[in-house]
GROMACS .gro file of C-alpha atoms in nm:
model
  453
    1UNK     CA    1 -10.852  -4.601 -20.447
    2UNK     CA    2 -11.174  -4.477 -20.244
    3UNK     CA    3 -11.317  -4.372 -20.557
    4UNK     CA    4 -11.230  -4.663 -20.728
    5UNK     CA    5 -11.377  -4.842 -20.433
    6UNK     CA    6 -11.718  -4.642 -20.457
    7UNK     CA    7 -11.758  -4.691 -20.786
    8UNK     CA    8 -11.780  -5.070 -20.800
    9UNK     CA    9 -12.028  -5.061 -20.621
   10UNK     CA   10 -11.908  -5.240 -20.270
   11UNK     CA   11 -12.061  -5.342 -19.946
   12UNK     CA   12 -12.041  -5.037 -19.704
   13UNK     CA   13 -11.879  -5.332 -19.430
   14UNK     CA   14 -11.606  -5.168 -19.318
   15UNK     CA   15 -11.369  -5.514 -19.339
   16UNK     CA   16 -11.426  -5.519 -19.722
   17UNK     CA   17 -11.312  -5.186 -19.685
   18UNK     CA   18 -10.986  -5.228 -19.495
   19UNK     CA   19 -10.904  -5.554 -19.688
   20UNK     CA   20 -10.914  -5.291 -20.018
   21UNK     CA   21 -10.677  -5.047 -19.870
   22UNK     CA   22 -10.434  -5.302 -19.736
   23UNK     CA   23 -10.486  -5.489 -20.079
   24UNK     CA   24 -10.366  -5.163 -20.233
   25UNK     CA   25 -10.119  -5.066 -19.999
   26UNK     CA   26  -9.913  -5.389 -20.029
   27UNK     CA   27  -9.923  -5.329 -20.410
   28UNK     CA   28  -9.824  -4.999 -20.421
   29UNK     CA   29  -9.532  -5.092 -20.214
   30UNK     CA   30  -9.406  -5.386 -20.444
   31UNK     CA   31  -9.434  -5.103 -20.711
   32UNK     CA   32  -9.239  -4.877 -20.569
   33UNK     CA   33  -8.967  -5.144 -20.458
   34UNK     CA   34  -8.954  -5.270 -20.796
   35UNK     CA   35  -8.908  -4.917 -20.966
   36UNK     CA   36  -8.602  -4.873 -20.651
   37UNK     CA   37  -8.836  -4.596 -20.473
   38UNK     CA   38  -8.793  -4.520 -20.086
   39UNK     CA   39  -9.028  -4.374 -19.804
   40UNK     CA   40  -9.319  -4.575 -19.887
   41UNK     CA   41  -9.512  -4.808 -19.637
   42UNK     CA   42  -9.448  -5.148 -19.671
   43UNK     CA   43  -9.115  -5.122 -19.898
   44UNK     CA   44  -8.893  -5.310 -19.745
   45UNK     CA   45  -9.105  -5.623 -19.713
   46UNK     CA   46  -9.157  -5.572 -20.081
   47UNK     CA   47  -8.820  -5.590 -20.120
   48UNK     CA   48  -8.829  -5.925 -19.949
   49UNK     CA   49  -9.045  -6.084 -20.174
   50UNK     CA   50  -8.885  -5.916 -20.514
   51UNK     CA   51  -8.527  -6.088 -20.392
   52UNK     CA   52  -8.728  -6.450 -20.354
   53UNK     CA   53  -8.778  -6.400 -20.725
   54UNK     CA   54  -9.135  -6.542 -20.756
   55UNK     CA   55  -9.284  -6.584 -21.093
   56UNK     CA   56  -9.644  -6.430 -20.965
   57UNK     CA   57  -9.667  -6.328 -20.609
   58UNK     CA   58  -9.953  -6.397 -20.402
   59UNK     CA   59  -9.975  -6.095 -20.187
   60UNK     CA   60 -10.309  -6.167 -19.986
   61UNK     CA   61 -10.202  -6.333 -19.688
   62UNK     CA   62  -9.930  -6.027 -19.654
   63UNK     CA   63 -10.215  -5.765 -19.705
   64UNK     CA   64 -10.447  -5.952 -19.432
   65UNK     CA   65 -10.467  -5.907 -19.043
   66UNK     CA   66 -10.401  -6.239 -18.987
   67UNK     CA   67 -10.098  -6.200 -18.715
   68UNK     CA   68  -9.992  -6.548 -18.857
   69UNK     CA   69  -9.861  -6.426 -19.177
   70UNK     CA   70  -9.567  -6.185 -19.284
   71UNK     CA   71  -9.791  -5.873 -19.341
   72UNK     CA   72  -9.685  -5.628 -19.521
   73UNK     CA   73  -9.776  -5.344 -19.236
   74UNK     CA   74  -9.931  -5.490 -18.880
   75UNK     CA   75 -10.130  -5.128 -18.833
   76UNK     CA   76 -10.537  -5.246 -18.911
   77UNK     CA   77 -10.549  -5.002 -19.178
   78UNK     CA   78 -10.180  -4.970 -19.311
   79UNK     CA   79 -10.013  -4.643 -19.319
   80UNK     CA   80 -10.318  -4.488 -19.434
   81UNK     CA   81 -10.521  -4.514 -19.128
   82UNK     CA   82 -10.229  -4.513 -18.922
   83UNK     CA   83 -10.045  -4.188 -19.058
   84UNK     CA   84 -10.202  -4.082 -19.354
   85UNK     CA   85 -10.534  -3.987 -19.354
   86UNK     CA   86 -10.556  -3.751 -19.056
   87UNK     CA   87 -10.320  -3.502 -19.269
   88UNK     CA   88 -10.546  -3.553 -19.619
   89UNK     CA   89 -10.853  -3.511 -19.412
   90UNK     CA   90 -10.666  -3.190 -19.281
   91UNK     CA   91 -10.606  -3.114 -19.652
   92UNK     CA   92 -10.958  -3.150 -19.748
   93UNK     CA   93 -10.907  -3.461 -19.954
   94UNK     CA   94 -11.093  -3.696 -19.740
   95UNK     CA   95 -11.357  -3.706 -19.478
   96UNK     CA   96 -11.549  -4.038 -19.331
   97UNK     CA   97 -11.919  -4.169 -19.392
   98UNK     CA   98 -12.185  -4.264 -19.177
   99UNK     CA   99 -12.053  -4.651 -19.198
  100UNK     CA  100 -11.696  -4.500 -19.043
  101UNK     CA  101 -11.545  -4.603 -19.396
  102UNK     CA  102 -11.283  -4.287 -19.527
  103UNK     CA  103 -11.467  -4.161 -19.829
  104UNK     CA  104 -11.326  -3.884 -20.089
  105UNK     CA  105 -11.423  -3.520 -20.064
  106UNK     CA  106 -11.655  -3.415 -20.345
  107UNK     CA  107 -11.455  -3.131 -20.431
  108UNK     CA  108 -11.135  -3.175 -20.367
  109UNK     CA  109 -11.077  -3.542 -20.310
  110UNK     CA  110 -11.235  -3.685 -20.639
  111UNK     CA  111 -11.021  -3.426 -20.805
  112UNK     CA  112 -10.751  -3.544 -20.697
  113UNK     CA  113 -10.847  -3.892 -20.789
  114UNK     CA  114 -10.953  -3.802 -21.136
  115UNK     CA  115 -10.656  -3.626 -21.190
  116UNK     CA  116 -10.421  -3.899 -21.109
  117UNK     CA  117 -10.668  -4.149 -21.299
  118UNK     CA  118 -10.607  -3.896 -21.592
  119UNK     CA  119 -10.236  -3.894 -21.620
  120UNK     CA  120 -10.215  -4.296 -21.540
  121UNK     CA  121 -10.489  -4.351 -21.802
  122UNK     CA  122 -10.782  -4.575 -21.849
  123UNK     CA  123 -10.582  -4.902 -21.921
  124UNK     CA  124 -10.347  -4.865 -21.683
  125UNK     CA  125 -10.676  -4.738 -21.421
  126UNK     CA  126 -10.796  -5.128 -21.505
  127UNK     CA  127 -10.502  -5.284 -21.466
  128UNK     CA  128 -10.431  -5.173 -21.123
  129UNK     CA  129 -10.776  -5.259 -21.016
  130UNK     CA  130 -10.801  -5.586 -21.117
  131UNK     CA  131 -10.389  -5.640 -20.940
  132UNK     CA  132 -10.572  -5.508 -20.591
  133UNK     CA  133 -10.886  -5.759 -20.645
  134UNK     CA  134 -10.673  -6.034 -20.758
  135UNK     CA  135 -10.425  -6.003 -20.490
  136UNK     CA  136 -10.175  -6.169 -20.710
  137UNK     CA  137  -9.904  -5.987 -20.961
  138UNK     CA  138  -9.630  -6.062 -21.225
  139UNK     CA  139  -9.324  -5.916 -21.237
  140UNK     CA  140  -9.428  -5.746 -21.583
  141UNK     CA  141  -9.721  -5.654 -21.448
  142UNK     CA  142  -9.517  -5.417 -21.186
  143UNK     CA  143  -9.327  -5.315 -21.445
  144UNK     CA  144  -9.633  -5.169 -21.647
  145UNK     CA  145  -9.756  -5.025 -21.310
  146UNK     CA  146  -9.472  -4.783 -21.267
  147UNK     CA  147  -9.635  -4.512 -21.372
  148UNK     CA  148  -9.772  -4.474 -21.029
  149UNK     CA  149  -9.473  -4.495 -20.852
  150UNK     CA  150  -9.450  -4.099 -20.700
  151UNK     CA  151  -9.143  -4.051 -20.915
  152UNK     CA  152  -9.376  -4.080 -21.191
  153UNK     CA  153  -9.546  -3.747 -21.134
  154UNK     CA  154  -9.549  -3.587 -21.508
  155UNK     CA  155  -9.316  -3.246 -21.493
  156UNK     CA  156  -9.573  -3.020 -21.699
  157UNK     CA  157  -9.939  -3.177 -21.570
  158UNK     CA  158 -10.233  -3.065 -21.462
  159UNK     CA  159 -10.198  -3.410 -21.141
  160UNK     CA  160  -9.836  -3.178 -21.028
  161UNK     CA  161  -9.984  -2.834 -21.052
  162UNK     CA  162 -10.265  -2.952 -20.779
  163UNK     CA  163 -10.055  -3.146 -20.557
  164UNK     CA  164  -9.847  -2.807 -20.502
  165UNK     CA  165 -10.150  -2.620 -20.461
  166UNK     CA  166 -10.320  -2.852 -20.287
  167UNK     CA  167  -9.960  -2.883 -20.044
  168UNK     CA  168  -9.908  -2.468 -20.009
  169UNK     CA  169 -10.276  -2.430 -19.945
  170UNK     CA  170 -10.388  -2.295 -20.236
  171UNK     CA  171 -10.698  -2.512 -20.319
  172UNK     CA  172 -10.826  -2.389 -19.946
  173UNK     CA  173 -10.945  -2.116 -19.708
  174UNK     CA  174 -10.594  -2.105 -19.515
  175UNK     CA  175 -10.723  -2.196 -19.152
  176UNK     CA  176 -10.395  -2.212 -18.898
  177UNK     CA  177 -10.311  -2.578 -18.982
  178UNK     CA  178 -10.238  -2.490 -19.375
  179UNK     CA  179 -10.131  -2.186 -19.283
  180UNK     CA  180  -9.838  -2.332 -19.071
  181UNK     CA  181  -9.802  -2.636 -19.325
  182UNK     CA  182  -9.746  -2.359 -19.639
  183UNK     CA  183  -9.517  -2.176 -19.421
  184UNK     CA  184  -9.317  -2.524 -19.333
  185UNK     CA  185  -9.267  -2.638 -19.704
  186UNK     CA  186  -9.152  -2.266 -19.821
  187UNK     CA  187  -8.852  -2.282 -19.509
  188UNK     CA  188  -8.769  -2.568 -19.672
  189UNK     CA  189  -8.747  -2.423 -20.019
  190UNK     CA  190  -8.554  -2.106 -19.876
  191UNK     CA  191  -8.323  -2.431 -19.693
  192UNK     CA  192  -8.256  -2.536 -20.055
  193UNK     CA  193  -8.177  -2.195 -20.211
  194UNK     CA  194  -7.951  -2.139 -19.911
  195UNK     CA  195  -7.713  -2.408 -19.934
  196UNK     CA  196  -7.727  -2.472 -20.264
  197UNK     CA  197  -7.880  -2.854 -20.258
  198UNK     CA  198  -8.118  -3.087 -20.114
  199UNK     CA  199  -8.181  -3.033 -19.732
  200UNK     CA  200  -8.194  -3.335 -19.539
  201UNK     CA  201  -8.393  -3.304 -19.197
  202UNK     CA  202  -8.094  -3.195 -19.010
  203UNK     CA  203  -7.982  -2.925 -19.261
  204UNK     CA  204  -8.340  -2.735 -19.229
  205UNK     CA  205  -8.316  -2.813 -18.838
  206UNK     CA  206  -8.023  -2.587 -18.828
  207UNK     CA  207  -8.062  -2.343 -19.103
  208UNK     CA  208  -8.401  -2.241 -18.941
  209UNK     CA  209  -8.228  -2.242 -18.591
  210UNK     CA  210  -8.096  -1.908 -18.638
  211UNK     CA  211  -8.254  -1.538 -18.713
  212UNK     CA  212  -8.126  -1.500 -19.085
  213UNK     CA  213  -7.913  -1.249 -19.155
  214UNK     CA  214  -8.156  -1.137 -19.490
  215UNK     CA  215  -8.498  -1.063 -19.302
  216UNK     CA  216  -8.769  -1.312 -19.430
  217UNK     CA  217  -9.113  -1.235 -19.477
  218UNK     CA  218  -9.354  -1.172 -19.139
  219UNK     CA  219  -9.549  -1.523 -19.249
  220UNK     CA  220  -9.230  -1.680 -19.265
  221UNK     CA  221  -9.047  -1.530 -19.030
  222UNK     CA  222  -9.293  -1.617 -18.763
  223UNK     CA  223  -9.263  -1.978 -18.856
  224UNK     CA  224  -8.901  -1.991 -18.843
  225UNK     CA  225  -8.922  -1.885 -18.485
  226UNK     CA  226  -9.167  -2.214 -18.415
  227UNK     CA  227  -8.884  -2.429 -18.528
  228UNK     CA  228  -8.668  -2.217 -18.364
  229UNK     CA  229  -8.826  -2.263 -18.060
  230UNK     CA  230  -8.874  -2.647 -18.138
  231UNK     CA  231  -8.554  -2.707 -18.206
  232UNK     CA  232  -8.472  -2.565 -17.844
  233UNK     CA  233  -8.727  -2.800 -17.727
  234UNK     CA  234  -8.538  -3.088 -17.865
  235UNK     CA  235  -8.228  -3.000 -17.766
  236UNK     CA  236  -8.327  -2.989 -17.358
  237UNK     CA  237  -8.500  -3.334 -17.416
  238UNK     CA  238  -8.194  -3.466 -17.507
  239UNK     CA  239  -7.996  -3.304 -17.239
  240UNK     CA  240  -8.245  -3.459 -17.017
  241UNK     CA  241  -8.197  -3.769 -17.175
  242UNK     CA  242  -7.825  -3.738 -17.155
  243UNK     CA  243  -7.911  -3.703 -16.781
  244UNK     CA  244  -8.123  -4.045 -16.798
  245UNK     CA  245  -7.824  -4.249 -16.952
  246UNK     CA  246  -7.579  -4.107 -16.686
  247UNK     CA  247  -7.862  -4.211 -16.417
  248UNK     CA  248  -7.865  -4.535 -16.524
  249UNK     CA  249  -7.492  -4.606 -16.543
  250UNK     CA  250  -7.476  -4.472 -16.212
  251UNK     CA  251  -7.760  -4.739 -16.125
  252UNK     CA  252  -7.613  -5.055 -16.329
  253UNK     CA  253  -7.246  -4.958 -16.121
  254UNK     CA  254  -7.363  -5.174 -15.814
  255UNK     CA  255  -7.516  -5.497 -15.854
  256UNK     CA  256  -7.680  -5.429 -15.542
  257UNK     CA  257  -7.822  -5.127 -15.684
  258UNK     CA  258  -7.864  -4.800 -15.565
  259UNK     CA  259  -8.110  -4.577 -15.322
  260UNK     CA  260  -8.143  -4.220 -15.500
  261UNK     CA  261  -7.960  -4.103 -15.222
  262UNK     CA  262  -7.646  -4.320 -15.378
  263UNK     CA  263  -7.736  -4.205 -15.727
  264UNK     CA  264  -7.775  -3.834 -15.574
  265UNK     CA  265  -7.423  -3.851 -15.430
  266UNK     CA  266  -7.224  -3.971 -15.716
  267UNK     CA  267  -7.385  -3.729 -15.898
  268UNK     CA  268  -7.226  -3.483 -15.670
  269UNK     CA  269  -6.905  -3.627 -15.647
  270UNK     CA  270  -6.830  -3.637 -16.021
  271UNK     CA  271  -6.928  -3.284 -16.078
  272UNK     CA  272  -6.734  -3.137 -15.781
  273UNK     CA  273  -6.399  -3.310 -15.850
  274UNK     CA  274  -6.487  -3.241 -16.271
  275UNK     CA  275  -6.268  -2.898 -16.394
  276UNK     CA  276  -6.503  -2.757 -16.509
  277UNK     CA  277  -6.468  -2.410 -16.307
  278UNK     CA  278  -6.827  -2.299 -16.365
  279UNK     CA  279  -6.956  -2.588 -16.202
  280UNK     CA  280  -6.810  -2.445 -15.871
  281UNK     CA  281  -7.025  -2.090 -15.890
  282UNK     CA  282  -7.461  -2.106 -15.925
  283UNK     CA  283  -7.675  -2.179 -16.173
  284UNK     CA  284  -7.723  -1.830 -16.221
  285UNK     CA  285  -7.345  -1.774 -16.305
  286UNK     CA  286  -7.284  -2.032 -16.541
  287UNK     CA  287  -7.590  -1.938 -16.791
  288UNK     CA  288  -7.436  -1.594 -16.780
  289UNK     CA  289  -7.103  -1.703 -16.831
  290UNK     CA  290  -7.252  -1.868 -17.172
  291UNK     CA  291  -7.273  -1.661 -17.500
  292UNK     CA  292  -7.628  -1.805 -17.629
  293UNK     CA  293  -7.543  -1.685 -17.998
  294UNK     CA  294  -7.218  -1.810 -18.002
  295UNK     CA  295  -7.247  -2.143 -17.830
  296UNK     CA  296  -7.172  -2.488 -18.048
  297UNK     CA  297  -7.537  -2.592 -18.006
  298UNK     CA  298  -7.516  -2.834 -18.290
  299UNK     CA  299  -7.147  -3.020 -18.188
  300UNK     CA  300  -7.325  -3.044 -17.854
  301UNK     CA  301  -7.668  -3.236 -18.042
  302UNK     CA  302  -7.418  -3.421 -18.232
  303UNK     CA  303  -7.192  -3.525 -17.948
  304UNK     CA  304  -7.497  -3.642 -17.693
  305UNK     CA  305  -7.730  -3.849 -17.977
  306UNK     CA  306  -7.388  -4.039 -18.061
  307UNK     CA  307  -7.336  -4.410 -17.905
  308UNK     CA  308  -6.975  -4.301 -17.845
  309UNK     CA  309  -6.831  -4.132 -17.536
  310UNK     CA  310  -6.924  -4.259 -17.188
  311UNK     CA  311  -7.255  -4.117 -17.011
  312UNK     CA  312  -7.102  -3.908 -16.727
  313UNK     CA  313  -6.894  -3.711 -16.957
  314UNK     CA  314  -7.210  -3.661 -17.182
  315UNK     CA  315  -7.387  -3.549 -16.872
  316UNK     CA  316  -7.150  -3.218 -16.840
  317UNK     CA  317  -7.178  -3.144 -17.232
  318UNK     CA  318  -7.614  -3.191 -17.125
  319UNK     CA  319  -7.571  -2.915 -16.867
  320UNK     CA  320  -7.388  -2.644 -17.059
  321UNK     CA  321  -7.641  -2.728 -17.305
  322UNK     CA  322  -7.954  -2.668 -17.042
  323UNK     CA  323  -7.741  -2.374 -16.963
  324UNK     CA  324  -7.699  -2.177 -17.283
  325UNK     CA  325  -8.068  -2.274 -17.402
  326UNK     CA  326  -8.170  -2.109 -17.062
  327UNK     CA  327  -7.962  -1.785 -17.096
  328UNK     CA  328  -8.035  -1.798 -17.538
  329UNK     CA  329  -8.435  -1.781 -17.402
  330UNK     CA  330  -8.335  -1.467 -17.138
  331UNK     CA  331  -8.168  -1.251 -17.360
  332UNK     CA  332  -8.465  -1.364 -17.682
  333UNK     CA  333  -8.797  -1.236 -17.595
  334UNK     CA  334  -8.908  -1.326 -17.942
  335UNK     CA  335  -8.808  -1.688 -17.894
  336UNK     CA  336  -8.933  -1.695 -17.543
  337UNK     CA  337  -9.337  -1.603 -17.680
  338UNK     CA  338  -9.284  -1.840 -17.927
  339UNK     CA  339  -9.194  -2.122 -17.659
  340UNK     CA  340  -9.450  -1.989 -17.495
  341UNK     CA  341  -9.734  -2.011 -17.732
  342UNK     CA  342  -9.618  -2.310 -17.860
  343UNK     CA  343  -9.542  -2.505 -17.553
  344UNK     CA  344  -9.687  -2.610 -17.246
  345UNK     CA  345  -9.618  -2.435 -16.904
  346UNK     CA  346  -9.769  -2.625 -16.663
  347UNK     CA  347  -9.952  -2.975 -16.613
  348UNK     CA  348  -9.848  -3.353 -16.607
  349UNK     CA  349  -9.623  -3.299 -16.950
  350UNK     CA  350  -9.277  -3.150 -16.935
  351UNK     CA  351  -9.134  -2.913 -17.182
  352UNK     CA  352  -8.866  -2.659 -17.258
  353UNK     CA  353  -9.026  -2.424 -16.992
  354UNK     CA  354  -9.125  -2.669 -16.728
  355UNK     CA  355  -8.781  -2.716 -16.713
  356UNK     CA  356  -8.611  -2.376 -16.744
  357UNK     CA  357  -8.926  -2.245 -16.464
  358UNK     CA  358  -8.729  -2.534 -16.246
  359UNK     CA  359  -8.396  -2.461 -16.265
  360UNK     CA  360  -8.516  -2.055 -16.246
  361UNK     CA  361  -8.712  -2.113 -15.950
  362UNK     CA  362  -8.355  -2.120 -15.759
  363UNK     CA  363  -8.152  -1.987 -15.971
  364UNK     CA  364  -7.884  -1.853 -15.718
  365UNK     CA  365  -7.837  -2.194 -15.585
  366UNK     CA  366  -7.486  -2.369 -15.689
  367UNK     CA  367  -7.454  -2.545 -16.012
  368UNK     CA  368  -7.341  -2.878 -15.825
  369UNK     CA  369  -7.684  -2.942 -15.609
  370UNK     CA  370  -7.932  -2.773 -15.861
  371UNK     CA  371  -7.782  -3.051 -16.123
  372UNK     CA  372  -7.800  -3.367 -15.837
  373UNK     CA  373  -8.182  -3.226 -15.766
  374UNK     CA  374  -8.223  -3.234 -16.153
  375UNK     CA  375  -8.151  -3.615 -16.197
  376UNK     CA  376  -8.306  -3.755 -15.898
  377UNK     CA  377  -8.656  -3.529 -15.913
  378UNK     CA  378  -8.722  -3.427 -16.290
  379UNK     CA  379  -8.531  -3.722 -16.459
  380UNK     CA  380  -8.512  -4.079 -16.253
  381UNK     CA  381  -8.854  -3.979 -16.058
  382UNK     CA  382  -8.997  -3.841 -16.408
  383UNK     CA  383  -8.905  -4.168 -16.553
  384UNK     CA  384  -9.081  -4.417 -16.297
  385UNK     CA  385  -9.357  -4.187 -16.351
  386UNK     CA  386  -9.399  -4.218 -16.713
  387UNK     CA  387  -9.315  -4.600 -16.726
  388UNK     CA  388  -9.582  -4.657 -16.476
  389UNK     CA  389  -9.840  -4.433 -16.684
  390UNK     CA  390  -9.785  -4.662 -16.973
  391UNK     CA  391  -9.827  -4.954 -16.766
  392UNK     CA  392 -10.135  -4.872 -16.628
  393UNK     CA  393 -10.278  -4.727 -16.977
  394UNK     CA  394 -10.105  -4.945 -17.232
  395UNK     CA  395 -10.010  -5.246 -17.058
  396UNK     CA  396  -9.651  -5.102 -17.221
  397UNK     CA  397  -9.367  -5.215 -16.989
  398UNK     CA  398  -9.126  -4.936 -17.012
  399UNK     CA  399  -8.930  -4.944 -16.703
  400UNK     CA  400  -8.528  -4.892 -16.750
  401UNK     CA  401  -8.485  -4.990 -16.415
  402UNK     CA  402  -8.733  -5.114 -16.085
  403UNK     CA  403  -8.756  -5.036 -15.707
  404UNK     CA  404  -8.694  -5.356 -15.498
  405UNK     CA  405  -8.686  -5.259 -15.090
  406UNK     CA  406  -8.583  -4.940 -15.179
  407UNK     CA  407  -8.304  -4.968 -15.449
  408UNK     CA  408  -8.312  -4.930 -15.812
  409UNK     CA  409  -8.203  -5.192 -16.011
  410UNK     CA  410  -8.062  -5.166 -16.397
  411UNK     CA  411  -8.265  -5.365 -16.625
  412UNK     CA  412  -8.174  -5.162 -16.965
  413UNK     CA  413  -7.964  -4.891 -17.083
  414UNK     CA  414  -7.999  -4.585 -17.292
  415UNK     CA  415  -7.921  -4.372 -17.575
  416UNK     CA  416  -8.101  -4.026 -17.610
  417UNK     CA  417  -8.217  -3.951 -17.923
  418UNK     CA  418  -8.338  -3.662 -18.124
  419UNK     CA  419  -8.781  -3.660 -18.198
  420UNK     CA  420  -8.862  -3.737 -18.543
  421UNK     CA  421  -9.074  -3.418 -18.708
  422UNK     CA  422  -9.181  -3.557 -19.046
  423UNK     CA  423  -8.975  -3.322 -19.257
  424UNK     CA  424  -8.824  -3.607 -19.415
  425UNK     CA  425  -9.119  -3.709 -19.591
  426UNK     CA  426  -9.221  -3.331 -19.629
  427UNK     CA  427  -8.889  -3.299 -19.866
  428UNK     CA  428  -8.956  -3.623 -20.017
  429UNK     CA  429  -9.319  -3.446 -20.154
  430UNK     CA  430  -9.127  -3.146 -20.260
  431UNK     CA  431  -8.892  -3.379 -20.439
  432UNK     CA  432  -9.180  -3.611 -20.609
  433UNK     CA  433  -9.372  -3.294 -20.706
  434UNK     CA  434  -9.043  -3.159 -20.898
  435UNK     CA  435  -8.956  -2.848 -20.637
  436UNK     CA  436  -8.655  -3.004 -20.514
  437UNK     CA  437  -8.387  -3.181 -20.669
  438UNK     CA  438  -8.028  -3.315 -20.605
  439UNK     CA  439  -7.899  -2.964 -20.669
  440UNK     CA  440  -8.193  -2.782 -20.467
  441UNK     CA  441  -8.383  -2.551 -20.591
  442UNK     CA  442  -8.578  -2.604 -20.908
  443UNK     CA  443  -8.714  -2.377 -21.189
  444UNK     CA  444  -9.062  -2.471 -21.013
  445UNK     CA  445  -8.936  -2.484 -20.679
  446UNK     CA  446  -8.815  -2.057 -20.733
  447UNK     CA  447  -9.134  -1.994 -20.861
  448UNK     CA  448  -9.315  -2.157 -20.547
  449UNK     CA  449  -9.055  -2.015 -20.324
  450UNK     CA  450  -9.101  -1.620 -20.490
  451UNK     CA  451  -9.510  -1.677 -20.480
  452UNK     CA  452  -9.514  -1.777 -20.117
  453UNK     CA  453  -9.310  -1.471 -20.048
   0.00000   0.00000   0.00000
């Protein structure tokens, strides 16, 4: 599309510019919806229009800012500015002109564009260019432009041999960020060979959770112990979330609200009548009371991101959790560089070892009081913090609940949930580029795996 753009000579304004790439977006998307693809911006208001069964449809109000209108996307410059061209910029496909306007690389970017102008050919080149000018589209018109759906990718083509290149870092000088991004896609191929099938996010989450039992390569290896070490990151934010909800509940109780000495106390009540018998000893006892390789990390993930089960029972689960991931990083030196190297230590943001340093610090104290410390300094203070950070810098109101003389009062509740790395669209591009299928591993997908070993 930038080439395409280029060539016809158009202003260098940079709305002519946007209005192309939303023009193209919202295309692409009705596409993809008509050929029944997924994972592509815009989709499901293509699917909208599709099930109104126009005759032609007009998509240029959708692909416009105009707040007005159903758009397609509401980000200025669709999922391309908003997600998409910081990662081909990274992949040396694009970089931006004097005029600010995203322009093709010489090298690599209008490679990439002639290939894919190759394997759609020149008929089907004009067709789609005069369906983004126009604005306007038949049904059979979509139909014709399915070959540029990504399902479409030809098996044996010159267009799927660069994307894979281009994706392990193969076309480049391997700086860190391809480095890592090679290393990323290949876990997910030896995730496929593994278990015999497609990985979904969650099955790569938890295959690369553990040390494998057949050593991988050093490369590989050391990138398995990032997600490793992200995973553990994810897992104490929601344990800290878990910690949130049960705040909250405690908060919403009393219609009157509560001080945080209220919420401080409850919190100390429930845990010292709970039966739990490890809650009675320190913290220090009941992280070595844990087995970190044995522990059910993953029933405890599922159990605390589900919307059943009531918050103070989830709260316990969260602090055997914090527990184990604290002892798991003790006895793992390995995992504990990779944290740190990976993760910050200090400053306004909170991670993995901000909170593992706090609950360290005093270590010896009991179980009950480090937890009722926890909530009321590191999650409900935390909270107010962040909220008002986003008020004052986004004019985002993200307050769960607000100080009034001294009480907190419930204004919403909450569910933790898991962060969203994008290895859901990483398998997707395995999948398109013929790596992956329903079954796992393919024929290409072995011969990627055995070259990035």
């Amino acid at each position: 599309m930038s080439e395409t753009y280029a060539r016809r000579g158009t202003t260098s304004d940079f709305e002519a510019w946007r209005t192309w790439v939303r023009r193209a977006e919202a295309l692409y998307a009705l596409v993809s919806a008509r050929a029944g693809e997924t994972g592509v911006g815009g989709v499901d208001w293509a699917n909208r229009r599709l099930a109104a069964e126009e005759r032609v449809i007009d998509f240029a109000a959708a692909a416009s800012i105009d707040a007005s209108q159903e758009r397609y996307l509401r980000q200025s410059l669709g999922v391309f500015g908003g997600a998409y061209y910081t990662q081909m910029a990274e992949l040396g496909l694009f970089t931006e002109n004097r005029h600010g306007i995203q322009v093709a690389t010489r090298d690599l970017g209008r490679r990439a564009a002639g290939l894919f102008a190759d394997a759609i050919g020149p008929d089907l080149a004009k067709l789609l260019r005069q369906k983004i000018v126009d604005a306007r589209v038949s049904v059979r018109d979509l139909d014709r432009l399915e070959r540029i759906a990504p399902s479409q990718i030809q098996l044996e083509s010159e267009e799927r041999s660069f994307y894979e290149a281009i994706l392990f870092a193969r076309e480049q000088s391997p700086g860190q960020g391809a480095a890592s991004r090679a290393a990323t896609l290949s876990l997910i191929l030896e995730t496929a060979r593994a278990i015999e099938e497609q990985p979904g996010p969650e099955d790569v989450r938890w295959h690369l959770f553990n040390p494998p039992q057949a050593p991988l390569p050093e490369r590989l290896e050391a990138q398995r112990l990032n997600w490793e070490a992200y995973q553990c990151q994810d897992l104490m934010q929601v344990a800290s979330a878990a910690m949130l909800a049960w705040a909250i509940t405690i908060i919403n109780a009393d219609g009157q609200g509560q001080t945080l000495a209220d919420i401080r106390a409850e919190v100390v009540a429930h845990l010292t009548g709970h039966d739990e018998d490890a809650f009675a000893g320190s913290w220090r006892g009941l992280r070595l009371s844990l087995d970190p390789g044995t522990f059910p990390y993953q029933a405890m993930w599922d159990d605390l991101t589900s919307a059943r089960g009531a918050p103070a029972d989830k709260a316990v689960s969260a602090i055997t959790l914090m527990a184990a991931l604290h002892q798991r990083l003790r006895t793992r030196p390995d995992l504990a560089d990779a944290a740190a190297r990976g993760l910050p230590g200090r400053g306004p943001a909170r991670s993995l070892r901000t909170e593992l340093d706090w609950l360290e610090s005093r270590d010896t104290d009991g179980v009950v009081d480090r937890i009722a410390d926890y909530v009321i300094d590191r999650v409900v203070r935390r909270h107010s913090w962040v909220a008002m950070q986003k008020l004052r810098r986004q004019r985002d109101y993200t307050f769960l609940f607000e100080l009034r003389d001294g009480r907190l009062f419930f204004l919403a509740g909450y569910q933790p949930v898991a962060t969203t790395p994008r290895l859901a669209p990483a398998i997707q591009f395995l999948e398109d580029i013929h790596l992956l299928d329903e079954d796992g591993l393919t024929a290409f997908g072995l011969d990627a795996l055995g070259t990035s070993r």
